[in-house]
Amino acid sequence: MERTHVTDPEPSPADSHSLSVQRLFVQHQPQLRAFVMGLAPDFATADDVMQEAFLEISRKAAEFALGTNFQAWSRSIAKFKVLAVLRDRQRSAKRLAEDVLEALAASAPLDDDAERHEVAVVRLRTCLEHLAPAARELVRLRYFGEHLPEAIAALRAQSVGAVNVTLSRARTALRTCMERGKAVDSHA
Amino acid sequence: MSDLRLSVLVSHHLDGQLPPDEQAELEDVLRRSAGARVQYWREAALHALLHEVENAGALAMPRACLALPRRRRAIAALAAAACVAFSAGAALWSWHGGGAPAPVERTTTAIAVLSRVLDAQWAAPADTHIQGEALAPGWLHLRSGIAQIEFYNGVRLVCAGPIDVHLLSGKEAVLDAGRLSAEVPRLARGFAIHTPRLTVVDLGTAFGLAVDGVHEEVHVFTGRVTLQTASGPVQELHADQAMGVVGDGAPQAMHADRSAFPSAADLERKSIAAQDQIMQAWNQAAAKLDADPALVLHFDFEKESVADRTLRNRAAHGGEVGDATIVGCAAAEGRWRGKQALEFRDQSDRVRASVPGELGAASLVAWVRVDALDHPFNSLFMTDGFAAGALHWQIRGNGSLHMAVSGPAGAPAAQYNFDSPGVFAAARLKRWTQVAMVYDGARLQLTQYVDGQAAGRFPLQGGMALRIGHGELGNWNPASSSDTSPVRNLTGRIDEFAFFSRALSDAEVGDLYRSGSTGIPGDGR
């Protein structure tokens, strides 16, 4: 009997396993990225770490048992990548001491929860709308424009110190705004 | 160090503005104080969230793909590989952020709709069709039962199984074997049906057509048709005329016999009779269910259960658990004709219910028709807010059946999540599905079911009791003072919901599925 020629074979179990692991990475990416940005707050550095972490996670996919704690596993890989990337650019990047980064990594809260993440995103959008227009604009330049305070100061014809103060106050206002909603939730 | 001072230092650090003396100060406090590290992460979380929110849309694509052109990294090839790997899982990104793809007009190849199905048995499981399904050109192999096909030009075919019919285009079909009646409105004149020996072209009429081996017949009930055999001349047949051919013989005139063919009226009559039978069987099963001492809530959504905006709880031993309140929600047809359902379509649509107390075990069973997954989270049944023990039963935008329990204070995680991926793929949308969730605190096991079969089993952490309190079917109340909350309404229908305060067994969930699925048209299971 003539056999049908198959041009598009089913993925092998190994392929489908690494695809599942990559899917987990995609699913958990916002939380992992937040972890990385906590250790390496600079956007470009965090991008590089995420990229390296994705490649390493793809390489090591076979070591991960599906159903076990992906967040813990991916964080341990990401932490090593943060340290490696920061060591590489020791001179150019401002960074905290390695023992402090280790202590921070160990105390990062578990936040592996897309549902709450969604609520936080929605809340932050609202809280941003409530910021004073000048502060709102600075936050936009900092996070959308990805400018550092020096550049923002130049753009806005302000002193760097004034930009620092406005950003710091804006963050406090946003945190207060977001935590107000949370406090009510926990007593619901 | 004061919280305010720490906050300023962290802020400077996040902005790359930390002079050496401030850096030493920050490092020192982070080394010494666990409380400072907690506060650090609160600030850092906002830093990451702000970057995500401000770049919503851009971030909907993996950063590994985006970062590159902007930062001009040297390892372009590696990253390109990463992007390819990402796109393999691209469906998962579908709901992420505001990064909606450029609007593309939807296209379809459908030419007809399977408008009614009664007791259908299809030739093969892969060849099964359901009532309401849009039909593209192709074969329908019905072994028994009746199927009514409405072409988009208005032609209606009523097909009685066994029948093999091939829809060729919007104005042409092939009948290989079996018996059908056709009703062609004036506007669809010229509709043609080919059989192995004949071509019947309609000139505005109703007629019947039968193919049984070498024997073929055409019966005209009203109007007229033209009839073409392989060799003979074109003939015209008028109302009450009929013609039969056997093999290669010449066509023979006959009397038209309407009763020999399935008709829409006939289908209507039969489906009303079948509906009565199904309702009776379902009512008996539901009454038995109501007597279960562990049944806390049972909503059937029937007319008799809906008074004003109140949805009656049928559970006989529901005790202090009362009726539910309907907000919004249009009435709709349920699993079969005559079964009532509620439709959830708008962000306001919801049914508010309440289950008091702490539960070590619970089982939730719902009959739903999910029409679309419009949101990242689409509610089935959800406790208000996120308080400890809250239960969130949802369907994620990627089709996972999702169950979450909020952890008690001091638990290692704020929330325990259980995902059965791929349950609500495109093929399951717009069809009635039984979903069930059994939370078994004694055996420390959570099981999710789809159509009576286990779709996922998960180990449970010990000591977590469920506290349902106030909750909603088909929507969510975030119970927060925040003036904005995510929209999570279900897009679809619910026509039955039961909540038990005990763990049902696999067999019990299977039985509920079987007693609830008999009437679903065209499922043939």
XYZ file of C-alpha atoms in Angstrom:
713
model
C 0.000 0.000 0.000
C 1.247 3.420 -0.892
C 2.255 5.534 2.037
C 1.316 9.141 2.285
C 4.346 11.337 2.246
C 4.378 13.453 5.351
C 6.010 16.827 4.881
C 5.073 18.361 8.184
C 5.923 15.857 10.894
C 4.597 16.094 14.420
C 7.110 17.763 16.715
C 9.203 15.246 18.625
C 8.561 15.015 22.390
C 11.798 16.943 23.025
C 10.711 19.735 20.648
C 7.298 19.984 22.211
C 8.858 20.064 25.684
C 11.124 22.979 24.854
C 8.202 24.689 23.138
C 6.192 24.292 26.345
C 9.055 25.766 28.354
C 9.325 28.691 25.941
C 5.583 29.201 26.260
C 5.985 29.374 30.019
C 8.666 32.012 29.524
C 6.301 34.041 27.394
C 3.496 33.667 29.930
C 5.678 34.625 32.872
C 7.632 37.286 31.036
C 6.145 40.400 32.708
C 6.873 38.994 36.184
C 10.370 37.817 35.271
C 11.108 41.159 33.692
C 10.003 42.944 36.869
C 12.419 40.748 38.829
C 15.248 41.581 36.426
C 14.462 45.302 36.491
C 14.590 45.205 40.271
C 18.181 44.018 40.075
C 19.167 45.957 36.963
C 16.884 49.024 36.743
C 18.423 50.324 33.505
C 16.083 49.478 30.603
C 18.736 48.511 28.063
C 20.522 46.316 30.597
C 17.270 44.632 31.539
C 16.549 44.023 27.837
C 19.895 42.361 27.400
C 19.410 40.213 30.475
C 15.966 39.102 29.312
C 17.380 38.183 25.945
C 20.220 36.195 27.475
C 17.845 34.578 29.949
C 15.502 33.496 27.156
C 18.367 31.888 25.230
C 19.662 30.154 28.346
C 16.181 28.934 29.292
C 15.739 27.568 25.757
C 19.100 25.805 26.018
C 18.298 24.330 29.405
C 14.631 23.562 28.700
C 15.246 19.818 29.104
C 16.322 20.407 32.712
C 12.961 21.885 33.654
C 10.220 19.479 34.738
C 6.832 20.784 33.628
C 4.523 21.268 36.578
C 7.318 22.369 38.929
C 7.959 25.977 39.915
C 8.830 27.844 36.736
C 9.187 31.175 38.485
C 11.865 29.911 40.883
C 13.751 28.184 38.068
C 13.616 31.093 35.617
C 14.550 33.578 38.335
C 17.681 31.618 39.250
C 18.767 31.691 35.607
C 17.889 35.381 35.259
C 19.798 36.266 38.415
C 23.019 34.720 37.028
C 22.497 36.601 33.784
C 22.032 39.889 35.680
C 25.298 39.349 37.530
C 27.123 38.341 34.333
C 25.826 41.282 32.282
C 26.588 43.774 35.061
C 30.124 42.359 35.465
C 30.671 42.791 31.726
C 29.913 46.475 31.849
C 31.328 47.193 35.247
C 32.516 50.593 34.254
C 29.543 51.836 32.295
C 26.653 50.632 34.446
C 25.775 51.820 37.897
C 25.014 48.807 40.007
C 24.593 47.667 43.565
C 27.202 45.414 45.178
C 26.846 41.732 44.296
C 26.094 40.613 47.841
C 23.274 43.168 47.967
C 21.928 41.912 44.638
C 22.029 38.350 46.018
C 20.140 39.428 49.137
C 17.572 41.265 47.023
C 17.123 38.305 44.670
C 16.532 36.016 47.659
C 13.888 38.332 49.101
C 11.993 39.116 45.904
C 8.323 38.422 46.618
C 6.502 35.714 44.697
C 4.238 37.522 42.294
C 3.575 34.830 39.774
C 0.040 35.738 39.122
C -1.254 37.052 35.834
C -4.678 37.781 37.281
C -3.431 40.254 39.891
C -0.911 41.601 37.427
C -3.796 42.531 35.139
C -5.569 44.303 37.994
C -2.367 46.196 38.843
C -1.913 47.301 35.225
C -5.473 48.595 35.051
C -5.086 50.416 38.357
C -1.796 51.986 37.435
C -3.353 53.365 34.235
C -6.032 55.071 36.309
C -3.550 56.335 38.878
C -1.415 57.796 36.085
C -4.420 59.779 34.892
C -4.702 61.297 38.349
C -1.115 62.559 38.404
C -0.513 66.268 38.017
C 0.114 67.024 34.310
C 3.738 68.068 34.807
C 4.552 64.901 36.759
C 2.639 62.823 34.210
C 4.780 64.264 31.434
C 8.004 63.491 33.284
C 6.927 59.905 33.926
C 6.156 59.581 30.240
C 9.574 60.908 29.237
C 11.251 58.586 31.724
C 9.357 55.349 30.890
C 8.055 55.725 27.364
C 10.870 57.924 26.111
C 13.316 55.895 28.212
C 15.247 59.059 29.016
C 17.439 59.450 32.090
C 16.897 62.500 34.330
C 19.841 64.350 32.711
C 18.200 64.118 29.291
C 14.787 65.010 30.679
C 16.280 68.045 32.412
C 17.754 69.195 29.110
C 14.475 68.635 27.270
C 12.420 70.455 29.882
C 14.939 73.158 30.707
C 14.866 72.123 34.378
C 17.608 71.173 36.770
C 18.435 67.467 37.171
C 17.681 67.816 40.877
C 14.179 69.102 40.154
C 13.538 66.178 37.775
C 14.751 63.710 40.428
C 12.434 65.194 43.021
C 9.419 65.195 40.692
C 10.016 61.560 39.677
C 10.456 60.450 43.265
C 7.258 62.229 44.347
C 5.340 60.890 41.358
C 6.317 57.338 42.332
C 5.182 57.883 45.906
C 1.869 59.286 44.707
C 1.343 56.351 42.328
C 2.185 53.798 44.998
C -0.205 55.388 47.452
C -2.924 55.491 44.819
C -2.433 51.814 43.947
C -2.183 50.607 47.518
C -5.408 52.331 48.462
C -7.292 49.936 46.157
C -5.315 46.969 47.474
C -6.027 47.683 51.137
C -9.742 47.530 50.469
C -9.367 44.247 48.550
C -7.736 42.428 51.393
C -10.659 43.297 53.649
C -13.278 42.393 51.102
C 16.573 55.067 58.092
C 13.162 56.577 57.511
C 10.859 55.100 54.869
C 10.937 58.421 53.081
C 14.740 58.505 52.930
C 14.830 54.918 51.655
C 12.197 55.777 49.082
C 14.279 58.688 47.796
C 17.433 56.550 47.602
C 15.649 53.776 45.726
C 14.122 56.329 43.388
C 17.558 57.762 42.625
C 18.912 54.260 42.083
C 16.094 53.356 39.667
C 16.868 56.504 37.677
C 20.631 55.868 37.607
C 21.156 58.927 39.826
C 22.841 57.365 42.836
C 26.048 59.187 43.843
C 28.677 56.996 45.638
C 27.764 58.152 49.155
C 24.049 57.473 48.634
C 24.891 54.117 47.067
C 26.864 53.082 50.159
C 23.957 54.194 52.327
C 21.431 52.215 50.284
C 23.585 49.082 50.150
C 24.109 49.236 53.868
C 20.430 49.372 54.728
C 19.561 46.664 52.191
C 22.170 44.369 53.739
C 20.920 44.918 57.259
C 17.175 45.213 57.009
C 14.716 42.690 55.603
C 12.061 45.400 55.897
C 14.128 47.672 53.657
C 14.366 44.895 51.067
C 10.581 44.499 51.131
C 10.165 48.213 50.579
C 12.818 48.120 47.826
C 10.807 45.528 45.912
C 7.628 47.578 46.255
C 9.401 50.517 44.600
C 11.058 48.293 42.009
C 7.746 46.617 41.142
C 6.312 50.029 40.304
C 9.374 50.805 38.189
C 8.792 47.666 36.085
C 5.028 48.164 35.934
C 5.409 51.786 34.806
C 7.734 50.699 32.035
C 5.260 48.022 30.973
C 2.200 50.287 31.064
C 3.891 53.189 29.277
C 5.100 50.823 26.572
C 1.879 48.793 26.316
C 1.610 47.507 22.823
C 5.339 47.614 22.205
C 5.720 45.214 25.104
C 3.052 42.979 23.684
C 5.890 41.634 21.579
C 8.725 39.850 23.238
C 11.426 42.196 24.303
C 14.038 39.860 22.865
C 12.699 40.704 19.406
C 12.223 44.398 20.029
C 15.347 45.272 21.890
C 17.574 44.475 19.028
C 17.126 47.073 16.314
C 16.994 49.738 18.973
C 20.077 48.734 20.865
C 21.973 47.333 17.885
C 23.267 44.324 19.684
C 26.020 42.259 18.144
C 24.362 38.901 18.620
C 21.719 39.591 16.036
C 21.613 36.044 14.736
C 21.020 34.555 18.146
C 18.273 36.974 18.931
C 16.643 36.363 15.583
C 16.512 32.697 16.531
C 14.894 33.692 19.783
C 12.268 35.688 17.920
C 11.462 32.699 15.739
C 11.078 30.575 18.825
C 8.800 33.241 20.273
C 6.575 33.328 17.276
C 6.040 29.590 17.685
C 4.233 30.428 20.879
C 2.725 33.553 19.444
C -0.869 32.569 20.082
C -0.141 33.069 23.763
C 0.427 36.711 23.108
C -2.973 37.171 21.654
C -4.403 39.046 24.609
C -1.253 40.632 25.863
C -1.425 44.372 26.304
C -2.842 46.740 23.752
C -0.736 45.302 20.960
C -3.689 44.348 18.820
C -2.726 43.344 15.298
C -3.647 45.681 12.460
C -7.330 45.159 11.735
C -7.827 42.686 8.927
C -11.296 42.120 7.583
C -12.455 38.624 8.410
C -13.075 36.350 5.484
C -15.231 33.282 5.107
C -15.780 30.529 2.577
C -19.151 29.620 4.087
C -22.121 29.386 1.722
C -24.803 28.000 4.025
C -25.752 27.372 7.624
C -26.818 24.119 9.252
C -29.929 25.705 10.686
C -31.488 22.718 12.389
C -30.362 19.233 13.314
C -32.448 16.467 14.862
C -31.119 13.130 16.207
C -28.171 13.364 13.848
C -25.658 10.552 13.581
C -22.787 11.549 11.336
C -20.674 9.088 9.370
C -17.446 9.823 11.239
C -16.513 11.719 14.409
C -14.269 14.024 12.369
C -17.231 14.706 10.107
C -19.602 15.838 12.818
C -21.531 19.068 12.419
C -23.494 21.030 14.945
C -26.620 23.100 14.715
C -25.823 26.679 13.814
C -22.563 25.788 12.111
C -21.591 27.775 9.007
C -20.948 25.411 6.116
C -18.259 25.855 3.483
C -18.429 23.857 0.234
C -17.955 20.160 1.010
C -19.627 16.843 1.794
C -22.150 16.110 4.501
C -22.533 12.435 5.375
C -25.541 12.001 7.611
C -26.162 8.367 8.695
C -29.476 9.028 10.431
C -31.593 11.884 11.693
C -32.577 15.082 9.901
C -30.528 18.120 8.977
C -31.803 21.393 7.548
C -29.400 23.433 5.454
C -30.100 27.057 4.587
C -28.027 28.491 1.772
C -27.180 32.144 2.051
C -29.300 32.809 -1.067
C -32.351 31.496 0.780
C -32.548 27.958 -0.619
C -33.552 25.491 2.080
C -32.738 21.782 1.929
C -34.205 19.343 4.432
C -32.096 16.183 4.351
C -33.099 12.851 5.893
C -30.329 10.429 6.819
C -28.831 8.320 5.496
C -27.789 10.863 2.919
C -24.592 11.958 1.146
C -24.848 15.476 -0.138
C -22.128 17.715 -1.494
C -22.532 21.484 -1.321
C -20.693 22.732 -4.403
C -21.361 26.435 -4.228
C -24.028 28.873 -3.139
C -26.253 27.711 -5.992
C -25.355 24.118 -6.646
C -25.305 20.833 -4.783
C -24.798 17.138 -5.511
C -27.013 14.412 -4.084
C -25.163 11.092 -4.242
C -27.525 9.026 -2.153
C -30.506 9.731 0.060
C -33.634 11.818 0.187
C -34.118 15.552 0.478
C -36.640 18.265 -0.138
C -35.717 21.672 -1.500
C -37.511 24.958 -1.202
C -36.227 27.646 -3.523
C -37.438 31.223 -3.145
C -38.045 33.297 -6.243
C -34.810 35.215 -5.763
C -32.740 32.026 -5.834
C -34.120 30.657 -9.109
C -31.637 28.573 -11.052
C -30.467 26.581 -8.031
C -29.289 23.210 -9.358
C -28.942 19.776 -7.792
C -26.997 17.058 -9.585
C -27.564 13.365 -8.964
C -25.594 10.527 -10.614
C -28.070 10.569 -13.541
C -29.995 13.825 -13.380
C -29.582 17.546 -13.112
C -32.553 19.355 -11.622
C -32.647 23.108 -12.121
C -35.183 24.953 -10.082
C -37.428 27.612 -11.515
C -38.911 28.818 -8.242
C -40.477 25.954 -6.390
C -40.542 23.225 -3.803
C -39.535 19.731 -4.823
C -38.273 16.425 -3.509
C -35.343 14.397 -4.767
C -34.387 10.803 -3.960
C -31.407 8.666 -4.964
C -31.404 5.025 -3.935
C -28.792 3.031 -5.829
C -29.791 3.021 -9.479
C -33.227 4.384 -8.659
C -33.811 8.154 -8.763
C -36.954 10.252 -8.406
C -37.919 13.928 -8.705
C -41.238 15.114 -7.239
C -42.422 18.670 -7.781
C -44.755 20.044 -5.089
C -45.181 23.627 -6.292
C -43.775 25.704 -9.158
C -41.666 23.964 -11.803
C -38.235 22.556 -12.484
C -36.233 21.519 -15.530
C -34.825 18.044 -15.655
C -31.795 16.982 -17.660
C -30.642 13.385 -18.055
C -27.276 12.387 -19.527
C -28.730 11.615 -22.953
C -32.368 12.723 -23.139
C -33.818 16.161 -23.852
C -34.406 18.777 -21.202
C -37.843 18.264 -19.683
C -39.964 20.508 -17.576
C -41.900 19.214 -14.578
C -44.776 21.138 -13.009
C -46.533 21.086 -9.653
C -47.746 17.631 -8.601
C -45.733 15.945 -11.339
C -42.973 13.439 -10.665
C -40.483 11.476 -12.715
C -38.497 8.346 -11.921
C -35.504 6.743 -13.638
C -33.984 3.339 -13.064
C -30.450 2.876 -14.278
C -30.066 3.981 -17.879
C -33.776 3.559 -18.602
C -35.965 6.404 -19.877
C -37.646 8.636 -17.261
C -41.108 7.444 -16.222
C -43.892 9.805 -15.135
C -45.210 9.267 -11.586
C -47.530 10.927 -9.077
C -45.851 13.462 -6.842
C -45.899 12.273 -3.253
C -45.034 14.971 -0.738
C -45.246 12.553 2.168
C -42.319 10.524 0.835
C -39.896 13.399 1.550
C -38.751 15.138 4.673
C -40.230 18.613 5.073
C -39.497 21.614 7.213
C -42.928 21.283 8.843
C -42.215 17.657 9.576
C -38.863 18.575 11.090
C -40.559 21.197 13.224
C -43.132 18.703 14.496
C -40.524 16.113 15.309
C -38.249 18.530 17.045
C -41.079 19.785 19.250
C -41.847 16.196 20.227
C -38.165 15.487 20.856
C -37.817 18.680 22.862
C -40.685 17.649 25.155
C -38.999 14.312 25.728
C -35.628 15.878 26.441
C -37.106 18.454 28.812
C -38.894 15.670 30.667
C -35.729 13.596 31.021
C -33.703 16.629 32.055
C -36.357 17.685 34.588
C -36.240 14.234 36.183
C -32.444 14.331 36.399
C -32.533 17.873 37.787
C -35.097 16.932 40.438
C -32.866 14.051 41.540
C -29.911 16.412 41.666
C -31.876 18.898 43.793
C -32.282 16.276 46.516
C -28.510 15.857 46.997
C -27.853 16.994 50.590
C -24.528 18.556 49.560
C -26.055 20.625 46.759
C -25.800 24.262 47.825
C -26.797 26.075 44.638
C -28.641 24.898 41.575
C -29.736 27.370 38.926
C -31.604 26.063 35.888
C -32.336 29.472 34.299
C -35.837 28.254 33.303
C -38.677 30.743 32.951
C -40.295 29.487 36.160
C -37.036 30.160 38.022
C -36.725 33.746 36.900
C -39.029 36.217 38.618
C -38.256 39.855 38.052
C -34.457 39.957 38.598
C -34.347 36.977 40.931
C -32.968 33.583 39.931
C -34.428 30.825 42.096
C -32.103 28.388 43.817
C -33.531 24.894 43.196
C -31.312 23.087 45.708
C -33.594 21.404 48.259
C -30.994 21.533 51.032
C -29.546 24.902 50.158
C -30.484 26.022 53.667
C -29.561 29.619 54.270
C -28.228 29.963 50.731
C -30.724 32.048 48.900
C -31.660 32.997 45.393
C -29.386 34.926 43.067
C -29.843 38.352 41.530
C -29.676 38.915 37.797
C -28.086 42.134 36.572
C -28.409 42.790 32.848
C -28.297 39.510 30.863
C -30.772 38.852 28.059
C -32.814 35.650 27.986
C -31.561 33.225 25.349
C -32.017 29.683 24.100
C -30.144 26.993 26.016
C -28.692 23.605 25.100
C -31.772 22.580 23.160
C -34.920 24.268 21.944
C -37.149 25.095 24.854
C -34.269 25.183 27.372
C -33.760 28.654 28.744
C -30.397 30.300 29.278
C -28.982 33.674 30.176
C -26.729 35.509 27.805
C -23.648 37.394 29.032
C -22.386 39.863 26.470
C -21.949 43.207 28.115
C -19.592 44.215 30.899
C -22.637 44.775 33.114
C -24.153 41.311 32.641
C -23.837 39.190 35.794
C -25.644 36.920 38.231
C -24.826 37.634 41.877
C -24.941 34.711 44.264
C -23.638 33.871 47.694
C -22.280 30.785 49.452
C -21.596 31.349 53.152
C -18.999 29.710 55.348
C -15.751 27.820 54.931
C -15.591 24.800 52.664
C -12.998 22.027 52.709
C -14.382 20.676 49.467
C -16.510 22.003 46.640
C -17.659 21.012 43.183
C -18.844 23.435 40.527
C -20.626 22.228 37.421
C -21.780 24.562 34.652
C -23.235 24.219 31.204
C -21.863 27.066 29.130
C -21.697 28.161 25.532
C -18.629 30.335 25.187
C -19.001 32.507 22.090
C -15.692 34.383 22.258
C -12.813 35.007 24.606
C -12.961 38.787 24.598
C -10.846 39.428 27.687
C -7.607 38.162 29.255
C -9.833 36.582 31.923
C -13.409 35.564 31.218
C -15.432 34.703 34.292
C -17.316 31.483 34.919
C -17.845 31.861 38.656
C -15.795 34.212 40.815
C -15.691 35.308 44.421
C -15.660 39.103 44.750
C -12.190 40.558 45.253
C -9.127 38.610 46.337
C -9.728 37.846 50.039
C -8.195 34.661 51.494
C -10.013 31.563 50.260
C -11.559 33.428 47.300
C -12.264 31.181 44.344
C -11.768 32.480 40.796
C -13.020 30.122 38.108
C -12.330 31.600 34.688
C -11.318 30.983 31.098
C -8.155 32.753 30.055
C -7.885 34.609 26.775
C -5.645 31.836 25.463
C -8.355 29.224 26.053
C -7.026 27.736 29.306
C -9.571 26.684 31.871
C -8.274 28.580 34.885
C -8.931 28.124 38.572
C -7.334 30.234 41.279
C -7.623 30.225 45.058
C -6.360 33.173 47.082
C -3.950 32.004 49.743
C -4.504 32.709 53.432
C -2.491 35.519 55.036
C 1.124 34.468 55.418
C 0.876 31.721 52.779
C 3.929 31.430 50.499
C 1.887 32.643 47.528
C -0.892 35.190 47.365
C -2.743 32.981 44.963
C -2.657 29.361 43.794
C -3.324 28.955 40.088
C -4.412 25.866 38.199
C -4.466 26.023 34.403
C -5.718 23.423 31.954
C -4.428 24.767 28.642
C -6.125 24.616 25.278
C -9.613 23.704 26.515
C -11.457 26.514 24.771
C -9.777 26.338 21.391
C -11.689 27.718 18.402
C -13.446 24.386 17.821
C -15.112 24.561 21.242
C -16.412 28.094 20.897
C -20.121 28.533 20.224
C -20.977 25.008 21.316
C -22.493 23.876 24.552
C -19.901 22.493 26.902
C -20.049 21.106 30.412
C -17.240 22.434 32.582
C -16.677 21.239 36.117
C -14.168 21.837 38.888
C -13.769 19.603 41.929
C -11.804 20.949 44.900
C -11.045 18.041 47.192
C -9.408 19.339 50.350
C -9.329 15.873 51.940
C -7.416 14.221 49.097
C -5.494 17.453 48.398
C -6.475 17.363 44.767
C -8.128 19.738 42.327
C -9.602 18.394 39.096
C -10.954 20.280 36.124
C -13.382 18.578 33.744
C -14.595 19.264 30.242
C -17.646 17.370 28.962
C -17.401 14.874 31.802
C -13.725 14.041 31.243
C -10.845 15.148 33.461
C -8.876 17.869 31.664
C -6.368 18.556 34.428
C -5.535 17.256 37.907
C -3.426 19.253 40.352
C -2.055 18.668 43.847
C -3.374 21.089 46.484
C -1.512 22.719 49.330
C -2.917 21.594 52.672
C -5.055 23.665 54.970
C -6.610 25.956 52.390
C -10.333 26.246 52.936
C -12.488 27.960 50.336
C -14.395 31.045 51.421
C -16.804 31.931 48.649
C -18.987 34.570 50.249
C -20.438 36.854 47.607
C -19.603 35.986 44.045
C -20.757 36.245 40.465
C -21.577 33.949 37.624
C -20.334 35.220 34.291
C -18.602 38.289 35.712
C -16.469 39.617 38.527
C -16.806 42.272 41.194
C -13.286 43.310 42.228
C -14.697 44.674 45.521
C -12.257 47.527 45.493
C -12.415 51.232 46.081
C -10.374 51.764 42.942
C -12.431 53.536 40.327
C -11.167 51.301 37.523
C -11.185 47.537 37.318
C -10.623 45.012 34.553
C -13.610 43.849 32.502
C -14.042 40.093 32.846
C -17.559 39.306 31.707
C -18.180 35.999 29.975
C -19.124 36.316 26.319
C -21.628 33.524 25.905
C -24.441 31.733 27.681
C -25.009 29.689 30.802
C -28.056 27.441 31.099
C -27.309 25.445 34.257
C -25.068 25.846 37.273
C -24.646 23.647 40.320
C -22.471 24.147 43.378
C -21.856 21.252 45.791
C -20.188 21.465 49.179
C -18.488 18.104 48.622
C -16.079 16.633 46.113
C -17.860 14.833 43.285
C -16.175 11.729 41.895
C -15.088 11.375 38.259
C -18.044 9.038 37.740
C -20.518 11.551 39.165
C -19.246 14.348 36.916
C -19.453 11.942 33.967
C -23.047 11.040 34.879
C -24.031 14.704 35.101
C -22.501 15.249 31.682
C -24.408 12.340 30.159
C -27.764 13.306 31.657
C -27.269 16.898 30.527
C -25.972 16.310 27.022
C -28.638 14.069 25.457
C -30.582 16.917 23.946
C -27.742 18.914 22.433
C -28.550 19.077 18.718
C -26.083 17.584 16.309
C -23.538 16.545 18.856
C -24.207 12.923 18.037
C -22.396 11.741 21.126
